[in-house]
Amino acid sequence: MNCGVPCLVQKQKLNHLVKNNRYPYTKRICCALVLGIFLLGLSSCSVERFIPEGEYLYTSDNVEVVSDTVIKDKGELKNALTASLIPATNNKFLGMYPGLYFHYKAQREKPGFINKFLNNKFGKEPVYLSDVEPYQVEDLIRGKLENNGFFYSVVASDVKRDTANKEASVDYRVKLLNPYLLKSYQLDTDTMLIYSELKKELPGNIIKDKMRFDLSALKAERERLERELRSKGYYHFNAGLLIFEADTNQYDTRRFDLFLRLKNKIPEKSTIPYKIKTVNIYPHYSVEEDSLSRKFKDRYAEKNYFQKEVFFKPKRLDPFILIEEGDLYSPKKSSNTSRRLSSIGLYKFINIEYNELDTNPSDSLGLLEANIYLSPLNKRSLRAELKAVTKSNNFAGPNFSTSYTNRNLFGGGEILDLSANVGYEVQLGSTKQNLGTSSLLLGVESKLTFPRMILPFTINTDWFDYAIPKTVMSLGAEYLNRSQLFSLTSLNAKLGYLWQANRYVTHEFFPVESTYVNLGNVTTDFQEVLDDNEFLQRSFDQQFISGMRYSFTYNGMVDTKDTHQFYFNFNLDTAGNSLSLFSGGGSPDDPATIFGLQYSQYAKADVDVRYHFKFAKRQKIATRLFAGYGKPYGNSDVLPYLKQYFSGGPYSVRAFQIRSLGPGTYTPEDGDQTSFYDQAGNIRLEANIEYRFPLFNFVNGAVFGDAGNVWNAPENTQLSGSRFESDFINELGIGVGTGIRIDIQSFVIRFDLAAPIHDPQLDEGERWDFRWDEPVFNFAIGYPF
């Protein structure tokens, strides 16, 4: 939970901070990294002295593909052949072999603890030329070519040795002949019922006319036919029962006919469909209570529910189960049922088993009993967490949080979460001129989640084929006391719906989202800031925010193996429209109130578009574009402070500290600790690009470039240079940098070091300046985009 008012950060230019030793560690970190890489390079470049006499380090391989005619997908074929080369070559990093160096050092008679540790974590065993069998690799290449329709092709190899550096490489040359192309694809005829079903599914999109012979395509076709037939009830059918036969005898040219048939002597049960006779559900299953629960049967919606006591009401559980009595067996319904049940958040194990009932092989239809075993999580759980927090504004301190969870609160899968947190922070290295040297944060929140839609009217559940929407209700309160500045109390309430439309698309709709903010204990220093900035004053005056929010997300990055991955997020946030119907509306100079509270009116929309190009294993180019705009109207001429945009920080333009960029070309006065509150706006544009690559094991590297800024619309600009105008492109903050990511089972710890190359706060003509000696260090969890 967050009241929306961020911590106070220092906003001087980075060179001023370094010059005054406010951030003494920045240069030290940069120098240490450079020195470490330099020393590693000196040691790792000399691995040739460890190479045994007569051996050559295997450093590179290459496949050259030539043909007399144009070959379709020649580049993809070359990549497939290259991937089949064995063994893998010794990989370099920046022209060095750190992995080999650590390995060699650990082989000494007394390697020492450090060398053993480095070898265990990062060492790589060397691959020598003597480990390579070029003739064996040639056979592998020929096999790969034949699997792709290039029969009788010629493969040769050439070994090259560099005696001076004790390195060797192998080049493979492939002379392609014209491939065999498909002339016809047909099914052998038979009287069995399953052949008629196969015939219906034969015109697929994998085997195409005039396609090249492709063994992987034939395997994919068999798997497709298996999926199609199993979806029609063929419970015992599998791809291994199908066989392809290719005939080239009918043609003088390189053509072939493809025939599909069932193997000989297959089990008769695999050729008949099955239907569901009985559906049994165990909502509170455990091995100990298995036999006991079978005595307590409750019949509901043509299903049998077995539970000693009503743990989960059948009426509430039934919508999640798509398996119905009388239906043909369907793997899709089974997987969808399992996914739906998992989405409740109540069960740790979900197991769907099918038992075959007495079936005569001569029957044309088999019978199945479906058993759904559901093992719940503990009904109640309590969690406490104590952690140390450090932030980019030099605030640090302890934070304690605790949470209580009650699952299946009302017997319908409801989940109640209660949480509380206490945090205290002190600004390290502060001086007498610093304001807000300590911070106290207290917060509580309650959230109740229903695994269904709660509405005053009935809707068609057929709209939610993939997943059932959830209803979320929450109440929260937070108190923030910033010493020598102000205290802030906030209350918030939400009512909304979460719905996953399919594997990629998620909707969030909160028709009720209200926040009350009360600014108190304002010191003289902070009051002067508010008095000097009318729009900032008004952004805090808007105590009551009530509106609706909608979010649409398309996440194609769940397919982690795809070459091209897309992500799109759209958010729409509006406030005050319904309240104006009761208050009669107002204006910024004469704002309307409700219950004696001044409320805000605005509309805010933003989009976040990402594209990842994965061109090799653990290597990709990631890009992101963000654009957002907030429009105050009616009762307001400025967005509430907690709804404004800011730029800079570990998830934004990383060459600038958080909230230190913008708006526009606005430049805070040197030493002004409260300018932080001015550096926000109602317009935000950002673009990012990052190249990610592996270093060793679970450690990845990155080089990146970021550009962005925030601005204010012309109608509510007060700060000099903050207005959004046509030459906004010249007011972007731009930075470049490099980083390290420690990725352990998708938990990512990120370190980024970035330096500005274009600073809009400087005078025109001086903005382009690569300040590599004034980097900004960012520490964060997760990838930035």
PDB file of C-alpha atoms in Angstrom, residues 15 63 278 311 320 338 354 396 409 560 622 714 729 743:
ATOM      1  CA  ASN A  15      28.317  16.849 -10.555  1.00  0.00           C
ATOM      2  CA  VAL A  63      29.325 -23.983 -41.604  1.00  0.00           C
ATOM      3  CA  THR A 278     -19.447 -40.180 -13.812  1.00  0.00           C
ATOM      4  CA  PHE A 311     -15.583 -27.369   3.043  1.00  0.00           C
ATOM      5  CA  PHE A 320     -14.913 -23.950 -12.161  1.00  0.00           C
ATOM      6  CA  SER A 338      -7.269 -27.553 -13.665  1.00  0.00           C
ATOM      7  CA  TYR A 354      -9.701 -40.934 -15.360  1.00  0.00           C
ATOM      8  CA  ALA A 396      17.739   3.913   4.894  1.00  0.00           C
ATOM      9  CA  LEU A 409     -13.638 -17.632   4.480  1.00  0.00           C
ATOM     10  CA  THR A 560       9.679 -17.303 -23.520  1.00  0.00           C
ATOM     11  CA  ALA A 622      14.609  -5.414 -25.451  1.00  0.00           C
ATOM     12  CA  PRO A 714       0.513  24.769 -21.359  1.00  0.00           C
ATOM     13  CA  ILE A 729      12.631  16.131 -28.618  1.00  0.00           C
ATOM     14  CA  ASP A 743      18.969 -14.345 -12.544  1.00  0.00           C
TER      15      ASP A 743
END
